[in-house]
């Protein structure tokens, strides 16, 4: 990689700390397969999640759900509405979340679609 390429990869690896398939979520995603990216300390960059959803769709996913960690709870960004105890339990089991973190869940018909959507949506929060 070029020096710029190395910087980009380093920046991505610093922020996107984990990518995992998520099973069992209820009523917060659209497709049968969900893949979540855990992005550190970027909640302040999320307005309402529409930019992330649009990026996921352009990458071939059905959509994306963007969640933030605020006051120890996982919520939707704009209204700070809780996602439900079961959904929160599933995500807290998969990720070590802290206030200010973001979870972007890409959704699709298969793993690759969902993963592409989650990563594309996550990249909207990173500047190079």
Tab-separated table of N, CA, C and O in Angstrom:
chain	number	residue	atom	x	y	z
A	1	UNK	N	0.823	-1.188	0.000
A	1	UNK	CA	0.000	0.000	0.000
A	1	UNK	C	0.869	1.254	0.000
A	1	UNK	O	1.982	1.250	0.515
A	2	UNK	N	0.310	2.317	-0.517
A	2	UNK	CA	0.992	3.610	-0.453
A	2	UNK	C	0.921	4.123	0.984
A	2	UNK	O	0.199	3.565	1.831
A	3	UNK	N	1.640	5.200	1.259
A	3	UNK	CA	1.576	5.796	2.597
A	3	UNK	C	0.141	6.200	2.942
A	3	UNK	O	-0.328	5.983	4.062
A	4	UNK	N	-0.565	6.787	1.967
A	4	UNK	CA	-1.952	7.176	2.195
A	4	UNK	C	-2.818	5.943	2.468
A	4	UNK	O	-3.650	5.938	3.383
A	5	UNK	N	-2.602	4.891	1.717
A	5	UNK	CA	-3.344	3.643	1.918
A	5	UNK	C	-3.120	3.071	3.308
A	5	UNK	O	-4.047	2.609	3.971
A	6	UNK	N	-1.875	3.116	3.761
A	6	UNK	CA	-1.546	2.649	5.115
A	6	UNK	C	-2.271	3.479	6.168
A	6	UNK	O	-2.793	2.945	7.145
A	7	UNK	N	-2.323	4.791	5.961
A	7	UNK	CA	-3.014	5.673	6.914
A	7	UNK	C	-4.505	5.368	6.956
A	7	UNK	O	-5.113	5.358	8.022
A	8	UNK	N	-5.097	5.128	5.793
A	8	UNK	CA	-6.520	4.825	5.715
A	8	UNK	C	-6.821	3.520	6.454
A	8	UNK	O	-7.748	3.448	7.263
A	9	UNK	N	-6.046	2.488	6.193
A	9	UNK	CA	-6.257	1.198	6.842
A	9	UNK	C	-6.078	1.330	8.358
A	9	UNK	O	-6.873	0.799	9.138
A	10	UNK	N	-5.063	2.063	8.789
A	10	UNK	CA	-4.831	2.266	10.218
A	10	UNK	C	-6.005	2.967	10.866
A	10	UNK	O	-6.487	2.568	11.930
A	11	UNK	N	-6.522	3.993	10.217
A	11	UNK	CA	-7.660	4.751	10.740
A	11	UNK	C	-8.894	3.844	10.856
A	11	UNK	O	-9.609	3.876	11.864
A	12	UNK	N	-9.137	3.044	9.844
A	12	UNK	CA	-10.277	2.133	9.872
A	12	UNK	C	-10.131	1.139	11.018
A	12	UNK	O	-11.077	0.914	11.782
A	13	UNK	N	-8.953	0.562	11.173
A	13	UNK	CA	-8.723	-0.437	12.219
A	13	UNK	C	-8.806	0.154	13.623
A	13	UNK	O	-9.142	-0.545	14.574
A	14	UNK	N	-8.508	1.440	13.764
A	14	UNK	CA	-8.628	2.096	15.062
A	14	UNK	C	-10.078	2.276	15.463
A	14	UNK	O	-10.410	2.238	16.644
A	15	UNK	N	-10.947	2.516	14.501
A	15	UNK	CA	-12.345	2.832	14.791
A	15	UNK	C	-13.280	1.637	14.698
A	15	UNK	O	-14.125	1.436	15.556
A	16	UNK	N	-13.184	0.858	13.619
A	16	UNK	CA	-14.049	-0.315	13.484
A	16	UNK	C	-13.366	-1.467	14.200
A	16	UNK	O	-12.451	-2.085	13.685
A	17	UNK	N	-13.832	-1.719	15.415
A	17	UNK	CA	-13.126	-2.679	16.260
A	17	UNK	C	-13.626	-4.109	16.110
A	17	UNK	O	-12.923	-5.045	16.484
A	18	UNK	N	-14.823	-4.275	15.552
A	18	UNK	CA	-15.340	-5.629	15.417
A	18	UNK	C	-16.448	-5.677	14.371
A	18	UNK	O	-17.209	-4.723	14.222
A	19	UNK	N	-16.533	-6.804	13.675
A	19	UNK	CA	-17.595	-7.059	12.704
A	19	UNK	C	-18.075	-8.480	12.951
A	19	UNK	O	-17.280	-9.424	12.887
A	20	UNK	N	-19.377	-8.626	13.260
A	20	UNK	CA	-19.919	-9.950	13.579
A	20	UNK	C	-21.326	-10.112	13.025
A	20	UNK	O	-22.092	-9.155	12.970
A	21	UNK	N	-21.657	-11.350	12.673
A	21	UNK	CA	-23.042	-11.649	12.329
A	21	UNK	C	-23.858	-11.622	13.619
A	21	UNK	O	-23.399	-12.067	14.667
A	22	UNK	N	-25.077	-11.085	13.520
A	22	UNK	CA	-25.955	-10.969	14.683
A	22	UNK	C	-27.240	-11.728	14.389
A	22	UNK	O	-27.881	-11.499	13.363
A	23	UNK	N	-27.597	-12.607	15.305
A	23	UNK	CA	-28.829	-13.384	15.141
A	23	UNK	C	-29.779	-13.095	16.303
A	23	UNK	O	-29.336	-12.811	17.409
A	24	UNK	N	-31.066	-13.166	16.023
A	24	UNK	CA	-32.068	-13.063	17.072
A	24	UNK	C	-32.632	-11.679	17.322
A	24	UNK	O	-33.458	-11.510	18.218
A	25	UNK	N	-32.202	-10.671	16.558
A	25	UNK	CA	-32.739	-9.321	16.752
A	25	UNK	C	-34.202	-9.282	16.332
A	25	UNK	O	-34.607	-9.926	15.369
A	26	UNK	N	-34.973	-8.494	17.036
A	26	UNK	CA	-36.404	-8.396	16.754
A	26	UNK	C	-36.795	-6.958	16.413
A	26	UNK	O	-36.525	-6.032	17.178
A	27	UNK	N	-37.412	-6.772	15.252
A	27	UNK	CA	-38.069	-5.522	14.858
A	27	UNK	C	-37.155	-4.303	14.687
A	27	UNK	O	-37.643	-3.183	14.740
A	28	UNK	N	-35.871	-4.503	14.486
A	28	UNK	CA	-35.009	-3.339	14.249
A	28	UNK	C	-34.225	-3.446	12.941
A	28	UNK	O	-33.498	-2.524	12.600
A	29	UNK	N	-34.371	-4.556	12.218
A	29	UNK	CA	-33.704	-4.712	10.925
A	29	UNK	C	-34.703	-5.260	9.905
A	29	UNK	O	-35.782	-5.722	10.272
A	30	UNK	N	-34.299	-5.220	8.620
A	30	UNK	CA	-35.217	-5.578	7.536
A	30	UNK	C	-35.035	-6.958	6.933
A	30	UNK	O	-35.979	-7.524	6.416
A	31	UNK	N	-33.825	-7.475	6.913
A	31	UNK	CA	-33.547	-8.692	6.164
A	31	UNK	C	-33.301	-9.894	7.044
A	31	UNK	O	-33.199	-9.786	8.257
A	32	UNK	N	-33.155	-11.051	6.418
A	32	UNK	CA	-32.944	-12.285	7.164
A	32	UNK	C	-31.530	-12.430	7.750
A	32	UNK	O	-31.336	-13.175	8.701
A	33	UNK	N	-30.554	-11.722	7.175
A	33	UNK	CA	-29.167	-11.820	7.668
A	33	UNK	C	-28.705	-10.441	8.113
A	33	UNK	O	-28.890	-9.454	7.401
A	34	UNK	N	-28.108	-10.391	9.297
A	34	UNK	CA	-27.637	-9.127	9.863
A	34	UNK	C	-26.176	-9.231	10.267
A	34	UNK	O	-25.780	-10.193	10.928
A	35	UNK	N	-25.404	-8.220	9.879
A	35	UNK	CA	-24.001	-8.135	10.267
A	35	UNK	C	-23.782	-6.756	10.884
A	35	UNK	O	-24.194	-5.746	10.312
A	36	UNK	N	-23.148	-6.755	12.056
A	36	UNK	CA	-22.960	-5.497	12.782
A	36	UNK	C	-21.494	-5.113	12.847
A	36	UNK	O	-20.624	-5.957	13.052
A	37	UNK	N	-21.252	-3.819	12.681
A	37	UNK	CA	-19.927	-3.230	12.903
A	37	UNK	C	-19.992	-2.419	14.192
A	37	UNK	O	-20.918	-1.633	14.391
A	38	UNK	N	-19.000	-2.602	15.026
A	38	UNK	CA	-18.864	-1.815	16.254
A	38	UNK	C	-17.807	-0.749	15.977
A	38	UNK	O	-16.657	-1.064	15.706
A	39	UNK	N	-18.233	0.510	16.037
A	39	UNK	CA	-17.335	1.630	15.741
A	39	UNK	C	-17.146	2.441	17.010
A	39	UNK	O	-18.120	2.881	17.626
A	40	UNK	N	-15.894	2.619	17.404
A	40	UNK	CA	-15.574	3.314	18.648
A	40	UNK	C	-15.764	4.815	18.531
A	40	UNK	O	-15.367	5.433	17.554
A	41	UNK	N	-16.379	5.378	19.551
A	41	UNK	CA	-16.400	6.818	19.807
A	41	UNK	C	-16.765	7.683	18.594
A	41	UNK	O	-16.082	8.650	18.289
A	42	UNK	N	-17.831	7.328	17.931
A	42	UNK	CA	-18.257	8.108	16.755
A	42	UNK	C	-19.727	8.525	16.823
A	42	UNK	O	-20.264	9.039	15.842
A	43	UNK	N	-20.373	8.330	17.961
A	43	UNK	CA	-21.796	8.670	18.073
A	43	UNK	C	-22.063	10.140	17.753
A	43	UNK	O	-23.104	10.474	17.184
A	44	UNK	N	-21.108	11.000	18.066
A	44	UNK	CA	-21.275	12.434	17.791
A	44	UNK	C	-21.341	12.737	16.293
A	44	UNK	O	-21.778	13.812	15.898
A	45	UNK	N	-20.956	11.780	15.459
A	45	UNK	CA	-20.982	11.972	14.010
A	45	UNK	C	-22.276	11.476	13.361
A	45	UNK	O	-22.481	11.663	12.166
A	46	UNK	N	-23.143	10.855	14.150
A	46	UNK	CA	-24.385	10.299	13.620
A	46	UNK	C	-25.526	11.275	13.878
A	46	UNK	O	-25.772	11.665	15.010
A	47	UNK	N	-26.211	11.630	12.797
A	47	UNK	CA	-27.351	12.537	12.923
A	47	UNK	C	-28.631	11.737	13.174
A	47	UNK	O	-29.218	11.800	14.233
A	48	UNK	N	-29.046	10.992	12.158
A	48	UNK	CA	-30.283	10.222	12.275
A	48	UNK	C	-30.176	8.819	11.673
A	48	UNK	O	-31.139	8.070	11.682
A	49	UNK	N	-29.018	8.467	11.143
A	49	UNK	CA	-28.815	7.145	10.567
A	49	UNK	C	-29.153	7.023	9.098
A	49	UNK	O	-28.884	5.996	8.475
A	50	UNK	N	-29.730	8.068	8.503
A	50	UNK	CA	-30.118	7.989	7.091
A	50	UNK	C	-28.911	7.907	6.157
A	50	UNK	O	-28.940	7.184	5.163
A	51	UNK	N	-27.864	8.643	6.477
A	51	UNK	CA	-26.653	8.605	5.650
A	51	UNK	C	-26.070	7.187	5.644
A	51	UNK	O	-25.640	6.685	4.597
A	52	UNK	N	-26.087	6.531	6.789
A	52	UNK	CA	-25.562	5.176	6.896
A	52	UNK	C	-26.455	4.193	6.125
A	52	UNK	O	-25.962	3.327	5.411
A	53	UNK	N	-27.773	4.356	6.262
A	53	UNK	CA	-28.703	3.489	5.534
A	53	UNK	C	-28.497	3.614	4.030
A	53	UNK	O	-28.426	2.616	3.307
A	54	UNK	N	-28.372	4.851	3.545
A	54	UNK	CA	-28.190	5.082	2.115
A	54	UNK	C	-26.894	4.450	1.608
A	54	UNK	O	-26.871	3.852	0.531
A	55	UNK	N	-25.820	4.567	2.386
A	55	UNK	CA	-24.535	3.967	1.993
A	55	UNK	C	-24.654	2.448	1.913
A	55	UNK	O	-24.111	1.818	1.002
A	56	UNK	N	-25.377	1.856	2.850
A	56	UNK	CA	-25.564	0.406	2.851
A	56	UNK	C	-26.338	-0.046	1.615
A	56	UNK	O	-25.974	-1.031	0.970
A	57	UNK	N	-27.384	0.678	1.285
A	57	UNK	CA	-28.191	0.324	0.110
A	57	UNK	C	-27.364	0.453	-1.161
A	57	UNK	O	-27.415	-0.416	-2.038
A	58	UNK	N	-26.565	1.508	-1.258
A	58	UNK	CA	-25.709	1.677	-2.437
A	58	UNK	C	-24.673	0.563	-2.540
A	58	UNK	O	-24.215	0.238	-3.643
A	59	UNK	N	-24.333	-0.074	-1.422
A	59	UNK	CA	-23.367	-1.172	-1.427
A	59	UNK	C	-24.032	-2.525	-1.678
A	59	UNK	O	-23.374	-3.556	-1.667
A	60	UNK	N	-25.361	-2.519	-1.886
A	60	UNK	CA	-26.058	-3.755	-2.225
A	60	UNK	C	-26.834	-4.405	-1.097
A	60	UNK	O	-27.414	-5.478	-1.276
A	61	UNK	N	-26.864	-3.787	0.071
A	61	UNK	CA	-27.623	-4.332	1.198
A	61	UNK	C	-29.082	-3.898	1.116
A	61	UNK	O	-29.425	-2.998	0.350
A	62	UNK	N	-29.929	-4.516	1.912
A	62	UNK	CA	-31.329	-4.091	2.010
A	62	UNK	C	-31.444	-2.792	2.792
A	62	UNK	O	-32.370	-2.028	2.605
A	63	UNK	N	-30.493	-2.569	3.684
A	63	UNK	CA	-30.516	-1.365	4.505
A	63	UNK	C	-29.534	-1.467	5.650
A	63	UNK	O	-28.724	-2.391	5.703
A	64	UNK	N	-29.629	-0.510	6.559
A	64	UNK	CA	-28.774	-0.512	7.742
A	64	UNK	C	-29.512	0.146	8.892
A	64	UNK	O	-30.275	1.091	8.695
A	65	UNK	N	-29.282	-0.367	10.060
A	65	UNK	CA	-29.806	0.219	11.289
A	65	UNK	C	-28.620	0.766	12.062
A	65	UNK	O	-27.673	0.038	12.342
A	66	UNK	N	-28.666	2.048	12.387
A	66	UNK	CA	-27.587	2.689	13.132
A	66	UNK	C	-28.055	2.919	14.560
A	66	UNK	O	-29.131	3.472	14.794
A	67	UNK	N	-27.238	2.472	15.496
A	67	UNK	CA	-27.543	2.597	16.916
A	67	UNK	C	-26.377	3.270	17.621
A	67	UNK	O	-25.227	3.117	17.197
A	68	UNK	N	-26.663	3.990	18.689
A	68	UNK	CA	-25.601	4.611	19.474
A	68	UNK	C	-25.696	4.140	20.920
A	68	UNK	O	-26.752	3.691	21.377
A	69	UNK	N	-24.584	4.246	21.617
A	69	UNK	CA	-24.568	3.953	23.046
A	69	UNK	C	-24.551	5.290	23.767
A	69	UNK	O	-23.632	6.096	23.589
A	70	UNK	N	-25.606	5.518	24.545
A	70	UNK	CA	-25.781	6.791	25.247
A	70	UNK	C	-26.250	6.503	26.669
A	70	UNK	O	-27.250	5.815	26.863
A	71	UNK	N	-25.517	7.009	27.644
A	71	UNK	CA	-25.864	6.820	29.064
A	71	UNK	C	-26.041	5.344	29.399
A	71	UNK	O	-26.947	4.956	30.134
A	72	UNK	N	-25.166	4.511	28.825
A	72	UNK	CA	-25.188	3.091	29.124
A	72	UNK	C	-26.271	2.292	28.419
A	72	UNK	O	-26.404	1.092	28.647
A	73	UNK	N	-27.054	2.930	27.560
A	73	UNK	CA	-28.131	2.256	26.830
A	73	UNK	C	-27.856	2.295	25.338
A	73	UNK	O	-27.258	3.234	24.831
A	74	UNK	N	-28.327	1.278	24.629
A	74	UNK	CA	-28.237	1.251	23.171
A	74	UNK	C	-29.544	1.822	22.635
A	74	UNK	O	-30.617	1.302	22.937
A	75	UNK	N	-29.436	2.895	21.848
A	75	UNK	CA	-30.632	3.591	21.378
A	75	UNK	C	-30.521	3.933	19.901
A	75	UNK	O	-29.437	3.903	19.320
A	76	UNK	N	-31.673	4.299	19.327
A	76	UNK	CA	-31.662	4.901	18.002
A	76	UNK	C	-31.125	6.316	18.167
A	76	UNK	O	-31.356	6.951	19.196
A	77	UNK	N	-30.399	6.838	17.179
A	77	UNK	CA	-29.674	8.096	17.382
A	77	UNK	C	-30.510	9.348	17.616
A	77	UNK	O	-30.231	10.091	18.547
A	78	UNK	N	-31.490	9.600	16.819
A	78	UNK	CA	-32.166	10.893	16.886
A	78	UNK	C	-33.058	11.032	18.119
A	78	UNK	O	-32.968	11.997	18.859
A	79	UNK	N	-33.911	10.058	18.341
A	79	UNK	CA	-34.880	10.156	19.431
A	79	UNK	C	-34.366	9.557	20.731
A	79	UNK	O	-35.019	9.656	21.756
A	80	UNK	N	-33.222	8.875	20.688
A	80	UNK	CA	-32.681	8.159	21.843
A	80	UNK	C	-33.702	7.144	22.383
A	80	UNK	O	-33.865	6.980	23.586
A	81	UNK	N	-34.423	6.485	21.462
A	81	UNK	CA	-35.404	5.464	21.813
A	81	UNK	C	-34.681	4.141	22.006
A	81	UNK	O	-33.869	3.730	21.168
A	82	UNK	N	-34.984	3.466	23.101
A	82	UNK	CA	-34.359	2.185	23.407
A	82	UNK	C	-34.765	1.128	22.384
A	82	UNK	O	-35.856	1.188	21.826
A	83	UNK	N	-33.899	0.142	22.177
A	83	UNK	CA	-34.124	-0.894	21.171
A	83	UNK	C	-34.789	-2.147	21.726
A	83	UNK	O	-35.006	-3.096	20.993
A	84	UNK	N	-35.073	-2.172	23.004
A	84	UNK	CA	-35.673	-3.342	23.640
A	84	UNK	C	-34.632	-4.147	24.391
A	84	UNK	O	-33.480	-4.240	23.983
A	85	UNK	N	-35.063	-4.715	25.499
A	85	UNK	CA	-34.131	-5.438	26.384
A	85	UNK	C	-33.463	-6.632	25.718
A	85	UNK	O	-32.277	-6.865	25.892
A	86	UNK	N	-34.238	-7.402	24.949
A	86	UNK	CA	-33.662	-8.589	24.293
A	86	UNK	C	-32.616	-8.197	23.248
A	86	UNK	O	-31.554	-8.808	23.171
A	87	UNK	N	-32.929	-7.195	22.439
A	87	UNK	CA	-31.966	-6.732	21.432
A	87	UNK	C	-30.713	-6.196	22.109
A	87	UNK	O	-29.591	-6.472	21.669
A	88	UNK	N	-30.894	-5.438	23.171
A	88	UNK	CA	-29.758	-4.872	23.890
A	88	UNK	C	-28.897	-5.989	24.493
A	88	UNK	O	-27.669	-5.933	24.443
A	89	UNK	N	-29.545	-7.003	25.028
A	89	UNK	CA	-28.819	-8.140	25.614
A	89	UNK	C	-27.969	-8.853	24.548
A	89	UNK	O	-26.805	-9.185	24.787
A	90	UNK	N	-28.554	-9.065	23.377
A	90	UNK	CA	-27.828	-9.733	22.281
A	90	UNK	C	-26.587	-8.928	21.900
A	90	UNK	O	-25.490	-9.479	21.766
A	91	UNK	N	-26.749	-7.618	21.710
A	91	UNK	CA	-25.625	-6.779	21.266
A	91	UNK	C	-24.572	-6.620	22.353
A	91	UNK	O	-23.369	-6.630	22.065
A	92	UNK	N	-24.987	-6.506	23.601
A	92	UNK	CA	-24.013	-6.395	24.699
A	92	UNK	C	-23.228	-7.679	24.890
A	92	UNK	O	-22.075	-7.650	25.331
A	93	UNK	N	-23.827	-8.796	24.538
A	93	UNK	CA	-23.120	-10.078	24.632
A	93	UNK	C	-22.041	-10.192	23.550
A	93	UNK	O	-20.976	-10.760	23.780
A	94	UNK	N	-22.318	-9.619	22.381
A	94	UNK	CA	-21.381	-9.708	21.256
A	94	UNK	C	-20.251	-8.677	21.307
A	94	UNK	O	-19.151	-8.941	20.825
A	95	UNK	N	-20.546	-7.491	21.849
A	95	UNK	CA	-19.590	-6.385	21.783
A	95	UNK	C	-19.347	-5.782	23.161
A	95	UNK	O	-20.249	-5.752	23.996
A	96	UNK	N	-18.148	-5.250	23.348
A	96	UNK	CA	-17.823	-4.508	24.566
A	96	UNK	C	-18.084	-3.025	24.264
A	96	UNK	O	-17.232	-2.331	23.726
A	97	UNK	N	-19.283	-2.579	24.616
A	97	UNK	CA	-19.738	-1.245	24.230
A	97	UNK	C	-19.520	-0.226	25.335
A	97	UNK	O	-19.653	-0.537	26.517
A	98	UNK	N	-19.207	0.997	24.904
A	98	UNK	CA	-19.033	2.113	25.820
A	98	UNK	C	-19.812	3.309	25.281
A	98	UNK	O	-20.104	3.391	24.090
A	99	UNK	N	-20.134	4.248	26.173
A	99	UNK	CA	-20.814	5.469	25.740
A	99	UNK	C	-20.044	6.117	24.592
A	99	UNK	O	-18.813	6.184	24.623
A	100	UNK	N	-20.783	6.570	23.590
A	100	UNK	CA	-20.178	7.208	22.426
A	100	UNK	C	-19.910	6.258	21.279
A	100	UNK	O	-19.577	6.688	20.177
A	101	UNK	N	-20.049	4.950	21.513
A	101	UNK	CA	-19.836	3.971	20.449
A	101	UNK	C	-21.067	3.890	19.549
A	101	UNK	O	-22.174	4.286	19.934
A	102	UNK	N	-20.859	3.354	18.358
A	102	UNK	CA	-21.928	3.155	17.377
A	102	UNK	C	-21.928	1.701	16.947
A	102	UNK	O	-20.874	1.084	16.811
A	103	UNK	N	-23.123	1.175	16.729
A	103	UNK	CA	-23.284	-0.138	16.114
A	103	UNK	C	-24.082	0.088	14.838
A	103	UNK	O	-25.171	0.672	14.880
A	104	UNK	N	-23.522	-0.335	13.716
A	104	UNK	CA	-24.235	-0.261	12.448
A	104	UNK	C	-24.521	-1.687	12.014
A	104	UNK	O	-23.599	-2.490	11.884
A	105	UNK	N	-25.798	-1.983	11.820
A	105	UNK	CA	-26.206	-3.332	11.434
A	105	UNK	C	-26.645	-3.304	9.984
A	105	UNK	O	-27.672	-2.711	9.644
A	106	UNK	N	-25.837	-3.913	9.128
A	106	UNK	CA	-26.209	-4.071	7.730
A	106	UNK	C	-27.097	-5.290	7.604
A	106	UNK	O	-26.902	-6.293	8.296
A	107	UNK	N	-28.086	-5.203	6.733
A	107	UNK	CA	-29.016	-6.312	6.576
A	107	UNK	C	-29.147	-6.681	5.106
A	107	UNK	O	-29.073	-5.812	4.232
A	108	UNK	N	-29.279	-7.970	4.850
A	108	UNK	CA	-29.377	-8.427	3.468
A	108	UNK	C	-29.936	-9.829	3.366
A	108	UNK	O	-30.287	-10.451	4.367
A	109	UNK	N	-29.969	-10.317	2.142
A	109	UNK	CA	-30.447	-11.677	1.881
A	109	UNK	C	-29.390	-12.721	2.230
A	109	UNK	O	-29.725	-13.882	2.453
A	110	UNK	N	-28.116	-12.298	2.254
A	110	UNK	CA	-27.038	-13.227	2.594
A	110	UNK	C	-25.956	-12.469	3.372
A	110	UNK	O	-26.014	-11.240	3.510
A	111	UNK	N	-24.985	-13.221	3.874
A	111	UNK	CA	-23.951	-12.635	4.714
A	111	UNK	C	-23.173	-11.539	3.989
A	111	UNK	O	-22.925	-10.471	4.549
A	112	UNK	N	-22.787	-11.774	2.757
A	112	UNK	CA	-21.965	-10.809	2.018
A	112	UNK	C	-22.702	-9.487	1.815
A	112	UNK	O	-22.119	-8.419	1.982
A	113	UNK	N	-23.977	-9.547	1.438
A	113	UNK	CA	-24.772	-8.315	1.287
A	113	UNK	C	-24.820	-7.540	2.600
A	113	UNK	O	-24.612	-6.327	2.623
A	114	UNK	N	-25.108	-8.243	3.678
A	114	UNK	CA	-25.221	-7.598	4.993
A	114	UNK	C	-23.883	-7.017	5.437
A	114	UNK	O	-23.813	-5.891	5.932
A	115	UNK	N	-22.816	-7.765	5.221
A	115	UNK	CA	-21.479	-7.293	5.603
A	115	UNK	C	-21.071	-6.073	4.787
A	115	UNK	O	-20.579	-5.083	5.334
A	116	UNK	N	-21.287	-6.125	3.481
A	116	UNK	CA	-20.962	-4.976	2.627
A	116	UNK	C	-21.724	-3.737	3.074
A	116	UNK	O	-21.177	-2.629	3.118
A	117	UNK	N	-22.995	-3.914	3.398
A	117	UNK	CA	-23.803	-2.795	3.859
A	117	UNK	C	-23.299	-2.226	5.173
A	117	UNK	O	-23.200	-1.003	5.338
A	118	UNK	N	-22.962	-3.089	6.110
A	118	UNK	CA	-22.476	-2.633	7.419
A	118	UNK	C	-21.156	-1.873	7.286
A	118	UNK	O	-20.979	-0.808	7.889
A	119	UNK	N	-20.259	-2.385	6.486
A	119	UNK	CA	-18.956	-1.728	6.314
A	119	UNK	C	-19.121	-0.398	5.578
A	119	UNK	O	-18.557	0.626	5.992
A	120	UNK	N	-19.906	-0.380	4.501
A	120	UNK	CA	-20.123	0.877	3.762
A	120	UNK	C	-20.749	1.927	4.656
A	120	UNK	O	-20.338	3.101	4.647
A	121	UNK	N	-21.723	1.519	5.445
A	121	UNK	CA	-22.369	2.465	6.361
A	121	UNK	C	-21.392	2.972	7.413
A	121	UNK	O	-21.367	4.158	7.753
A	122	UNK	N	-20.542	2.095	7.911
A	122	UNK	CA	-19.553	2.474	8.926
A	122	UNK	C	-18.546	3.471	8.382
A	122	UNK	O	-18.123	4.397	9.087
A	123	UNK	N	-18.169	3.304	7.145
A	123	UNK	CA	-17.166	4.195	6.549
A	123	UNK	C	-17.664	5.635	6.429
A	123	UNK	O	-16.862	6.559	6.356
A	124	UNK	N	-18.982	5.852	6.484
A	124	UNK	CA	-19.504	7.220	6.412
A	124	UNK	C	-19.117	8.030	7.646
A	124	UNK	O	-19.186	9.258	7.632
A	125	UNK	N	-18.716	7.352	8.700
A	125	UNK	CA	-18.355	8.036	9.951
A	125	UNK	C	-16.857	8.260	10.105
A	125	UNK	O	-16.420	8.796	11.103
A	126	UNK	N	-16.092	7.840	9.115
A	126	UNK	CA	-14.647	7.978	9.189
A	126	UNK	C	-14.180	9.001	8.168
A	126	UNK	O	-14.617	8.978	7.031
A	127	UNK	N	-13.306	9.893	8.585
A	127	UNK	CA	-12.755	10.858	7.649
A	127	UNK	C	-11.262	10.580	7.477
A	127	UNK	O	-10.592	10.156	8.420
A	128	UNK	N	-10.794	10.791	6.271
A	128	UNK	CA	-9.390	10.482	5.971
A	128	UNK	C	-8.639	11.726	5.522
A	128	UNK	O	-9.118	12.566	4.899
